[in-house]
PDB file of C-alpha atoms in Angstrom:
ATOM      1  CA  UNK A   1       0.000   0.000   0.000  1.00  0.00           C
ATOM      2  CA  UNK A   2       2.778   2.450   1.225  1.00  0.00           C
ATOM      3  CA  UNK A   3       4.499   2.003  -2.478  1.00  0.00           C
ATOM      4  CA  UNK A   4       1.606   2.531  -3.916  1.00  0.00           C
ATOM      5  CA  UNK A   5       1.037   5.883  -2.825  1.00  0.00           C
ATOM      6  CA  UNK A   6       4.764   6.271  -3.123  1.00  0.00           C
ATOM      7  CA  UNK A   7       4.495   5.895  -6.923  1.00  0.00           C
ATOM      8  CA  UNK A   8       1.769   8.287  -7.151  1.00  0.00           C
ATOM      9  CA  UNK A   9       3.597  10.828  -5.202  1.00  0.00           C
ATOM     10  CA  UNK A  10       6.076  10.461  -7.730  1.00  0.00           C
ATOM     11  CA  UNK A  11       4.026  10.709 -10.714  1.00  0.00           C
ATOM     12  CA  UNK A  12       2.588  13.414  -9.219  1.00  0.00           C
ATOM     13  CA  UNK A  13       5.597  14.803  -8.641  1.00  0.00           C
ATOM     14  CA  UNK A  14       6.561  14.515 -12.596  1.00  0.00           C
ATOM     15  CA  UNK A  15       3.960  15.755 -13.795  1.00  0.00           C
ATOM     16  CA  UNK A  16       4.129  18.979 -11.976  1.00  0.00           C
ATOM     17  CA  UNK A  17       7.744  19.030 -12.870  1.00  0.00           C
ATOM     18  CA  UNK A  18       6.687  19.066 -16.933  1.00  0.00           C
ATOM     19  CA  UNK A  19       4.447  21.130 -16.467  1.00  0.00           C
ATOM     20  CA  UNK A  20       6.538  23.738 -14.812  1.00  0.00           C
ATOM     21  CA  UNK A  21       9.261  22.995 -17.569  1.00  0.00           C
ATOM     22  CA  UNK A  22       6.531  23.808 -20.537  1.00  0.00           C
ATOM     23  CA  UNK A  23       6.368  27.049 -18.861  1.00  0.00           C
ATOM     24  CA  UNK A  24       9.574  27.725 -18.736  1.00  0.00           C
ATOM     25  CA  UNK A  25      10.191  26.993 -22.179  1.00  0.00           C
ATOM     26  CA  UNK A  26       7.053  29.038 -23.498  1.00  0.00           C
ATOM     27  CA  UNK A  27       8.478  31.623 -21.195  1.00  0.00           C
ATOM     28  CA  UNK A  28      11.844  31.419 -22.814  1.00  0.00           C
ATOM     29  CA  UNK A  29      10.408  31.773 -26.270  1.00  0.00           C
ATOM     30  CA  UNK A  30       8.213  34.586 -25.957  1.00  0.00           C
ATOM     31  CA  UNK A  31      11.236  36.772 -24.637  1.00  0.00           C
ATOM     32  CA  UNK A  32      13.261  35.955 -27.174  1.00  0.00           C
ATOM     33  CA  UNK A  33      10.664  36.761 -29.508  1.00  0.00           C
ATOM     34  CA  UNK A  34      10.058  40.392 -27.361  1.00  0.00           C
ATOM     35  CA  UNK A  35      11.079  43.256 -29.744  1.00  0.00           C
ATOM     36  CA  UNK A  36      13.966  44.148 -26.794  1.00  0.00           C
ATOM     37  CA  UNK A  37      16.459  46.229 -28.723  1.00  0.00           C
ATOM     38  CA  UNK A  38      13.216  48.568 -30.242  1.00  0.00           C
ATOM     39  CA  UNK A  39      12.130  48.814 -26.308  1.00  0.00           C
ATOM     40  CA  UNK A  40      15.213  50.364 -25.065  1.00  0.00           C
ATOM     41  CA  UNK A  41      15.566  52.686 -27.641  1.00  0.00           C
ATOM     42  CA  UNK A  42      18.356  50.669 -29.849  1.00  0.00           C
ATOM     43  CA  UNK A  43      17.487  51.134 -33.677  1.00  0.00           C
ATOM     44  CA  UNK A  44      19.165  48.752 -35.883  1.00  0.00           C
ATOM     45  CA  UNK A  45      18.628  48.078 -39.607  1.00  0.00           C
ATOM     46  CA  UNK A  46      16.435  45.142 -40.224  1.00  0.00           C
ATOM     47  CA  UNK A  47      17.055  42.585 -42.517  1.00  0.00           C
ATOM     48  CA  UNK A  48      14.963  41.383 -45.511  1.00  0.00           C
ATOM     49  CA  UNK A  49      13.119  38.411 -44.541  1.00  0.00           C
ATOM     50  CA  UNK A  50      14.482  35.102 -46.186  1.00  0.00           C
ATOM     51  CA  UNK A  51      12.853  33.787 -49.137  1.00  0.00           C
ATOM     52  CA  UNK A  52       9.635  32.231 -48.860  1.00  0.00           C
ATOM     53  CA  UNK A  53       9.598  28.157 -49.097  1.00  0.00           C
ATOM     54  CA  UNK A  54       5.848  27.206 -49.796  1.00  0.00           C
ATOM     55  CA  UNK A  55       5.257  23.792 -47.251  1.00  0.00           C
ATOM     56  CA  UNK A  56       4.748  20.499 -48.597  1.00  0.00           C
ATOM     57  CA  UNK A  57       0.811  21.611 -47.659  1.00  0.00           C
ATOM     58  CA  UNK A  58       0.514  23.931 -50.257  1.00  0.00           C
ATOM     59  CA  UNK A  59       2.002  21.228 -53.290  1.00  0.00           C
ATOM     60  CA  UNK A  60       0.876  22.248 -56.947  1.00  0.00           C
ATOM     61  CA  UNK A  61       0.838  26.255 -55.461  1.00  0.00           C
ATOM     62  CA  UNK A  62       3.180  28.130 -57.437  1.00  0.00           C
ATOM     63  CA  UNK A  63       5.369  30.847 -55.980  1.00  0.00           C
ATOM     64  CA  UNK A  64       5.457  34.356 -58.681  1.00  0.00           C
ATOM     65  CA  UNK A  65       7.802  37.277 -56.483  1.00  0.00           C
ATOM     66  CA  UNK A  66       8.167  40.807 -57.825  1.00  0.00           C
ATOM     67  CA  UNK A  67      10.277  39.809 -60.285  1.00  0.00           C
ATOM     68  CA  UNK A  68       7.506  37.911 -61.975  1.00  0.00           C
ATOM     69  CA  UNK A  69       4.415  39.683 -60.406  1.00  0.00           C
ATOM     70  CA  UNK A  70       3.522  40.155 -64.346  1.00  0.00           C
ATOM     71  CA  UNK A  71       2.507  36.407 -65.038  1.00  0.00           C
ATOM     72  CA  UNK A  72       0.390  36.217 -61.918  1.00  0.00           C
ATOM     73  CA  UNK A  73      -3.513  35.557 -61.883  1.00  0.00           C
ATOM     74  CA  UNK A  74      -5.250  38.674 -62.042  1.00  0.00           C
ATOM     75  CA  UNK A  75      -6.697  39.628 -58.209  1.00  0.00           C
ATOM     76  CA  UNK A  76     -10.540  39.940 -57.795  1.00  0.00           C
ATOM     77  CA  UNK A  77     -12.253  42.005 -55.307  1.00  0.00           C
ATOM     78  CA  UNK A  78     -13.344  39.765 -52.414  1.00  0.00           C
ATOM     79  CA  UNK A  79     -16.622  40.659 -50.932  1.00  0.00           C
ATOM     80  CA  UNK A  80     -15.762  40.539 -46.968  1.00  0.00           C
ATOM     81  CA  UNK A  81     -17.775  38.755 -44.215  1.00  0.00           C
ATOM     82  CA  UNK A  82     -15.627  39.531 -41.923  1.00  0.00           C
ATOM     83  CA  UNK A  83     -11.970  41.021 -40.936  1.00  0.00           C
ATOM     84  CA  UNK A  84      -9.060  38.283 -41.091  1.00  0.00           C
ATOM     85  CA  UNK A  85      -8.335  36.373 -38.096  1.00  0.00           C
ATOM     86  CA  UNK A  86      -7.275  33.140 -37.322  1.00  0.00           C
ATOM     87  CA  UNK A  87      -6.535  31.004 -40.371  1.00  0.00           C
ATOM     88  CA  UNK A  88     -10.003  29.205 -41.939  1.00  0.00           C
ATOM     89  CA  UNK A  89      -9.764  26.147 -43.824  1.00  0.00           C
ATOM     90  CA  UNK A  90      -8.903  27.627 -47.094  1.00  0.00           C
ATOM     91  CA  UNK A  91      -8.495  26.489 -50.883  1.00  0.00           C
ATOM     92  CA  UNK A  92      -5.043  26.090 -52.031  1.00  0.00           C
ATOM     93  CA  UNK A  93      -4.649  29.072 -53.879  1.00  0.00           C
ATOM     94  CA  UNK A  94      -3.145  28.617 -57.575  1.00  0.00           C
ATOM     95  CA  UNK A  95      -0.238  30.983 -57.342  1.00  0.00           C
ATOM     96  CA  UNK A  96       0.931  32.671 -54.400  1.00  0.00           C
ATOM     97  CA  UNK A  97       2.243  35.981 -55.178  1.00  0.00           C
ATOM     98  CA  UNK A  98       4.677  37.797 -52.820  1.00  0.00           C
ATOM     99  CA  UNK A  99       4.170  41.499 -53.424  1.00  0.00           C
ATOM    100  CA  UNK A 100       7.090  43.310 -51.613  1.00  0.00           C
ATOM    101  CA  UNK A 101       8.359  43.548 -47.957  1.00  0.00           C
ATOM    102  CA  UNK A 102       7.015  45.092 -45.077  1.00  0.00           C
ATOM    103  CA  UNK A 103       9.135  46.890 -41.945  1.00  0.00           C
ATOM    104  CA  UNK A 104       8.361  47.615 -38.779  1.00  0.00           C
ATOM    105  CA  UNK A 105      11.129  48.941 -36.430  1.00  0.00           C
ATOM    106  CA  UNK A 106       9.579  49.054 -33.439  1.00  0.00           C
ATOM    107  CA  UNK A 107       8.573  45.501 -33.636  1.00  0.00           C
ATOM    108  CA  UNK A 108      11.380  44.217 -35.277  1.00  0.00           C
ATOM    109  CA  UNK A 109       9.473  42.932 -38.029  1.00  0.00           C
ATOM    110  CA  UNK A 110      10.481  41.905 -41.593  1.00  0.00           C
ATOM    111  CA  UNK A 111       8.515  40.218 -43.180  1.00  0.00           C
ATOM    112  CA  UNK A 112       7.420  39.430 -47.008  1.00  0.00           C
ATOM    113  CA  UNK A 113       3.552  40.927 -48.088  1.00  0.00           C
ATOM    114  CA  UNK A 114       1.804  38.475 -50.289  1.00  0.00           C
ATOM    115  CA  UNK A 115      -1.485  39.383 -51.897  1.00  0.00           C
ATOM    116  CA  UNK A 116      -4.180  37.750 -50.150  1.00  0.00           C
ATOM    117  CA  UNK A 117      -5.187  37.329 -46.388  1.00  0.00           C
ATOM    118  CA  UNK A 118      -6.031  33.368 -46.435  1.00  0.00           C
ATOM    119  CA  UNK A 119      -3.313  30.776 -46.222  1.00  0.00           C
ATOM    120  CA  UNK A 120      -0.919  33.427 -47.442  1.00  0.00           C
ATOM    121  CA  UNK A 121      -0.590  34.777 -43.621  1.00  0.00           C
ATOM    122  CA  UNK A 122       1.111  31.299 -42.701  1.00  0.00           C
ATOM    123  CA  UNK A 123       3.954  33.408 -44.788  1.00  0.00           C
ATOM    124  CA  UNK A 124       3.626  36.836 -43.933  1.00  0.00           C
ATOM    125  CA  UNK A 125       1.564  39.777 -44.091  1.00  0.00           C
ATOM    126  CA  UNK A 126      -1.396  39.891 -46.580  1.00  0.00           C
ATOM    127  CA  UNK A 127      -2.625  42.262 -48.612  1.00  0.00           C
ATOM    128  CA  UNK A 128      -6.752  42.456 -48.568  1.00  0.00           C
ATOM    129  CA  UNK A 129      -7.447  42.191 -52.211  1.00  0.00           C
ATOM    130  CA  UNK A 130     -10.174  44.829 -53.072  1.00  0.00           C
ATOM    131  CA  UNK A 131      -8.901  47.661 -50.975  1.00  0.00           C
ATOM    132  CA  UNK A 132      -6.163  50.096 -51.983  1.00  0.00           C
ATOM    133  CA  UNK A 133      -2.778  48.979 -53.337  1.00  0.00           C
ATOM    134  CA  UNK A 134       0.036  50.077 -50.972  1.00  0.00           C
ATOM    135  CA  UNK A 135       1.033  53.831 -51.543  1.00  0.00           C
ATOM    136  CA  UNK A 136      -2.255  54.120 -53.641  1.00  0.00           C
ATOM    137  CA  UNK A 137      -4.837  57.228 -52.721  1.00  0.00           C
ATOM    138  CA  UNK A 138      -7.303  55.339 -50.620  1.00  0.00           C
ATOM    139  CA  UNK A 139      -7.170  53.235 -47.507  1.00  0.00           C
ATOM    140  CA  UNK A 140      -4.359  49.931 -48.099  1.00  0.00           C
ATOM    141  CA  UNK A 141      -5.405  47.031 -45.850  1.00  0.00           C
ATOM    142  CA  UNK A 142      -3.266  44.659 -44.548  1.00  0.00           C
ATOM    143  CA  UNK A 143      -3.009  41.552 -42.106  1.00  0.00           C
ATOM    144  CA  UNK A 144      -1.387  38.868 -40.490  1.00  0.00           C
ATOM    145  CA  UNK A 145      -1.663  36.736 -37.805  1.00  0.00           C
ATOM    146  CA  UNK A 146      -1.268  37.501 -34.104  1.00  0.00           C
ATOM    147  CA  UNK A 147       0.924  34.575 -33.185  1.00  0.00           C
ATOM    148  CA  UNK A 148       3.400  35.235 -36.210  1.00  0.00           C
ATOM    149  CA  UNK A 149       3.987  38.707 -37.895  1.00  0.00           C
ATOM    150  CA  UNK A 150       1.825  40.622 -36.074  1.00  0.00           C
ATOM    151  CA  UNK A 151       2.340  39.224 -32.774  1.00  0.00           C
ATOM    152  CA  UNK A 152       3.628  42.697 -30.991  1.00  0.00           C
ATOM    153  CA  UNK A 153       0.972  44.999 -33.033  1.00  0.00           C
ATOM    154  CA  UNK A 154      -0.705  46.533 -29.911  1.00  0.00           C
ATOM    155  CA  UNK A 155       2.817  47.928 -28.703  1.00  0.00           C
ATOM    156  CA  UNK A 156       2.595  50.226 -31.682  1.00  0.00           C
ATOM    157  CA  UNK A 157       2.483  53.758 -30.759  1.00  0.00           C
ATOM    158  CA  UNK A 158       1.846  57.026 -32.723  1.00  0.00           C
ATOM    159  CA  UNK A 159       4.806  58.203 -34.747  1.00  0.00           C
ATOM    160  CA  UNK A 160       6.250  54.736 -35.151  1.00  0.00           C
ATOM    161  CA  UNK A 161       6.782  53.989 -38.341  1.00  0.00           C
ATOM    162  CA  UNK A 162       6.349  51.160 -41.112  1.00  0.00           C
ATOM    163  CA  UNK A 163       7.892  51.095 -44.133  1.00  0.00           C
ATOM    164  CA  UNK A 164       6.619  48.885 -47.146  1.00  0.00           C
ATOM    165  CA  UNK A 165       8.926  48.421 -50.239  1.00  0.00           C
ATOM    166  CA  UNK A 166       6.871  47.172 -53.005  1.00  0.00           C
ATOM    167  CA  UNK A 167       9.052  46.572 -56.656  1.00  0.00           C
ATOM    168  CA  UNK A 168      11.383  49.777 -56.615  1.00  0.00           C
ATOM    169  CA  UNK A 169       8.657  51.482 -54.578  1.00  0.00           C
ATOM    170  CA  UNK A 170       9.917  52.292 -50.700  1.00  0.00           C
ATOM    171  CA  UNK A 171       6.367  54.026 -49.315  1.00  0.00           C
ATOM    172  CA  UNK A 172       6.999  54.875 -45.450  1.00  0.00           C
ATOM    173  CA  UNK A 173       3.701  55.333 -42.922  1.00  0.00           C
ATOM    174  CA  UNK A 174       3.534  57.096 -39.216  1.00  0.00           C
ATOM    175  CA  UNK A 175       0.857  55.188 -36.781  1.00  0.00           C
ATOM    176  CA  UNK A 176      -1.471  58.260 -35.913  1.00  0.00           C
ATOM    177  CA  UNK A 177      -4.231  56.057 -34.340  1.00  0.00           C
ATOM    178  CA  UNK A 178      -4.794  52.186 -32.881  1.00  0.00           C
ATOM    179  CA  UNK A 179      -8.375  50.665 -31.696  1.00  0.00           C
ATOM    180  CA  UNK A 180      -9.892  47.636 -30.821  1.00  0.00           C
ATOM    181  CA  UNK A 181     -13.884  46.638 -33.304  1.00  0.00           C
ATOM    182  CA  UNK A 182     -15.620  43.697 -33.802  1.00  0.00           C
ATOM    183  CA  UNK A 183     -14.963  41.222 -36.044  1.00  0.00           C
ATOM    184  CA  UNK A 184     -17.450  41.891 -38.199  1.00  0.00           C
ATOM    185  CA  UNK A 185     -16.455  45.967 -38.638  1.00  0.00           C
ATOM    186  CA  UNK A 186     -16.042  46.249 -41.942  1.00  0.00           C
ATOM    187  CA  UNK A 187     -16.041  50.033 -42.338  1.00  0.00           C
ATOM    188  CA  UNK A 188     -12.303  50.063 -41.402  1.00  0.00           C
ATOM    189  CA  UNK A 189     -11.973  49.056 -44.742  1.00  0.00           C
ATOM    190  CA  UNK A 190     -13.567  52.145 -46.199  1.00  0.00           C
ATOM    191  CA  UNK A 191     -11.579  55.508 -47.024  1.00  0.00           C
ATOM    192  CA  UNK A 192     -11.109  57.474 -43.811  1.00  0.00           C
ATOM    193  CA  UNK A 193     -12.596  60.729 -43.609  1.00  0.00           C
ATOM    194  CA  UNK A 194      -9.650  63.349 -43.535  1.00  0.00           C
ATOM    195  CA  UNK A 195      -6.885  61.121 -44.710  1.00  0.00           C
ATOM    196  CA  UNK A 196      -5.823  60.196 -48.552  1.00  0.00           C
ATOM    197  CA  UNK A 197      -2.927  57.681 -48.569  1.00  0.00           C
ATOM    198  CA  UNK A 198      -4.229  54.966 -45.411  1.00  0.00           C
ATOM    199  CA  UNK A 199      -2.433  52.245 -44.372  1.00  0.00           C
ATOM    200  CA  UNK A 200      -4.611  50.383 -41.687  1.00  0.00           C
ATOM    201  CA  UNK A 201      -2.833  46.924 -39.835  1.00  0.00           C
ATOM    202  CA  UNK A 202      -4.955  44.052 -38.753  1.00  0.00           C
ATOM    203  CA  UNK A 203      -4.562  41.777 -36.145  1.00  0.00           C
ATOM    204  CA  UNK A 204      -6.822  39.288 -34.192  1.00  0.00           C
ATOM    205  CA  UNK A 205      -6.987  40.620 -30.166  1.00  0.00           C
ATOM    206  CA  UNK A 206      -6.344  39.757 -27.503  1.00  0.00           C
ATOM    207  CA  UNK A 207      -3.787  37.209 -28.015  1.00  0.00           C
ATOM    208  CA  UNK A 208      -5.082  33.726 -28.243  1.00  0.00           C
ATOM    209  CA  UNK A 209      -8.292  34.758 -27.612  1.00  0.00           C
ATOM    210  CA  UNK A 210      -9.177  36.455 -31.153  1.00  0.00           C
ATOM    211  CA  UNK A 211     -12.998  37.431 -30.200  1.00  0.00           C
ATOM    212  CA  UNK A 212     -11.898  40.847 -31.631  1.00  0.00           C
ATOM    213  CA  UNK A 213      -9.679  42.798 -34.301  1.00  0.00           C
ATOM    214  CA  UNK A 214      -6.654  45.401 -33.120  1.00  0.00           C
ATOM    215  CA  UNK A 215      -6.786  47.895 -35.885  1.00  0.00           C
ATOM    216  CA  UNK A 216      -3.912  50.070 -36.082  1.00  0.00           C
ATOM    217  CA  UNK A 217      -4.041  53.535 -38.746  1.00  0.00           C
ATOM    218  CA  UNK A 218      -0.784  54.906 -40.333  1.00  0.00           C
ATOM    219  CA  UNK A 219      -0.893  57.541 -42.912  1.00  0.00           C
ATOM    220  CA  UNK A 220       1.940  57.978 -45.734  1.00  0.00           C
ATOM    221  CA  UNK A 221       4.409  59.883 -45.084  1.00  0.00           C
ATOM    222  CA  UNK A 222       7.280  59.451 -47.561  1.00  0.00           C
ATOM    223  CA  UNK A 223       7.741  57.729 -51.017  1.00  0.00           C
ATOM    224  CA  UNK A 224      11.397  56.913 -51.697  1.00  0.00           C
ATOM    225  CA  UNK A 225      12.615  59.925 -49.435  1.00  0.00           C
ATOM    226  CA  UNK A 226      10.009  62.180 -50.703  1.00  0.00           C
ATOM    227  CA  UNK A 227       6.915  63.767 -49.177  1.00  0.00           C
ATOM    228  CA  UNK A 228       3.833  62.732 -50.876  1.00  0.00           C
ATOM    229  CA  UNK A 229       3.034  66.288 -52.173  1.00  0.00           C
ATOM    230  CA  UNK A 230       6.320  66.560 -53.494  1.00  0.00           C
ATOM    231  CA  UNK A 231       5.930  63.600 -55.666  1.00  0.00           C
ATOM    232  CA  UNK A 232       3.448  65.541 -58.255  1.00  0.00           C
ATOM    233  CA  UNK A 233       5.457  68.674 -58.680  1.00  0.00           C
TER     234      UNK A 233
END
């Protein structure tokens, strides 16, 4: 009797010791994941983000990048039901077509922008087909998924700054607003009153919970060291 409750003292005991090691380890990998250098005020040039690989998931998909953005499918409009979030069973689409790169300083983020917002966010951030191209007049809509690209969105702040660099195109944004809406809140997709050139960032919130979008507003700034109004003179 005694080494039976022995033995379950030590399974106990085990399993409260992996448990405590999971932890640990999830621990471990969100702060080395923590934009740390952008939080204490050390700027450093990012990267470009390594070329995409398409999974073994996504056989028969072909892969078209800037260079060959000409031979890709043309884009419809997609009629929205509701803002990307977590990934949905999706299609496999025919081509996936990497549009550019996007850059975020303050989150440390590189990361390639691929049109679409379906099983194109398992590779980076996705451009919502339908709404304004990227340095376009109008309001540009992208996303990506909380747990990968977009995982530090809500430490955003106004002034910060992304930076998209689509073909030979470099068109920098400043965050002027962030807000939490509903899922279904598809007016942030619209133009915004007051503004011309809109970038708006979309992220599922709050973190593995996803009942609700973190919407995040930046407004064009500079085109390839230009100001915007200097571009037409």
């Amino acid at each position: 009797m005694k080494k039976k409750i022995f033995t379950r003292k030590r399974a106990a005991l085990l399993l409260i010791a992996c448990g405590a090691l999971l932890l640990l380890l999830a621990a471990a990998l969100e702060l080395s994941r923590y934009p740390w250098r952008a939080a204490v005020g050390v700027s450093a040039d990012l990267p470009d983000p390594p070329p995409i690989v398409l999974s073994p998931a996504d056989e028969g998909a072909r892969l078209i990048t800037e260079e060959t953005v000409e031979s890709a499918p043309p884009q419809a409009e997609e009629d929205y039901v509701q803002l990307p979030g977590d990934e949905e069973i999706a299609a496999i689409p025919e081509a996936y077509v990497a549009l550019g790169v996007i850059k975020i300083p303050r989150l440390e983020v590189s990361e390639h922008l691929l049109e679409g917002t379906a099983r194109q966010l398992r590779y980076g951030v996705g451009h919502l087909t339908g709404t304004a191209a990227v340095g376009a007049a109008g309001n540009a809509a992208l996303a990506a998924h909380r747990n990968l690209s977009f995982r530090y969105l809500d430490l955003l702040r106004p002034g910060d700054s992304v930076t998209v660099t689509v073909g030979e195109n470099a068109f920098t944004y400043e965050v002027y607003d962030s807000f939490e809406v509903e899922p279904d809140a598809l007016w942030v997709l619209e133009p915004v009153e007051g503004e011309s050139h809109v970038l708006t960032l979309i992220t599922c919130t709050p973190y593995l919970v996803s009942s609700h979008r973190l919407i995040v507003r930046a407004r064009l700034t500079d085109v390839n060291g230009l100001a915007p109004a200097e571009l037409s003179k």
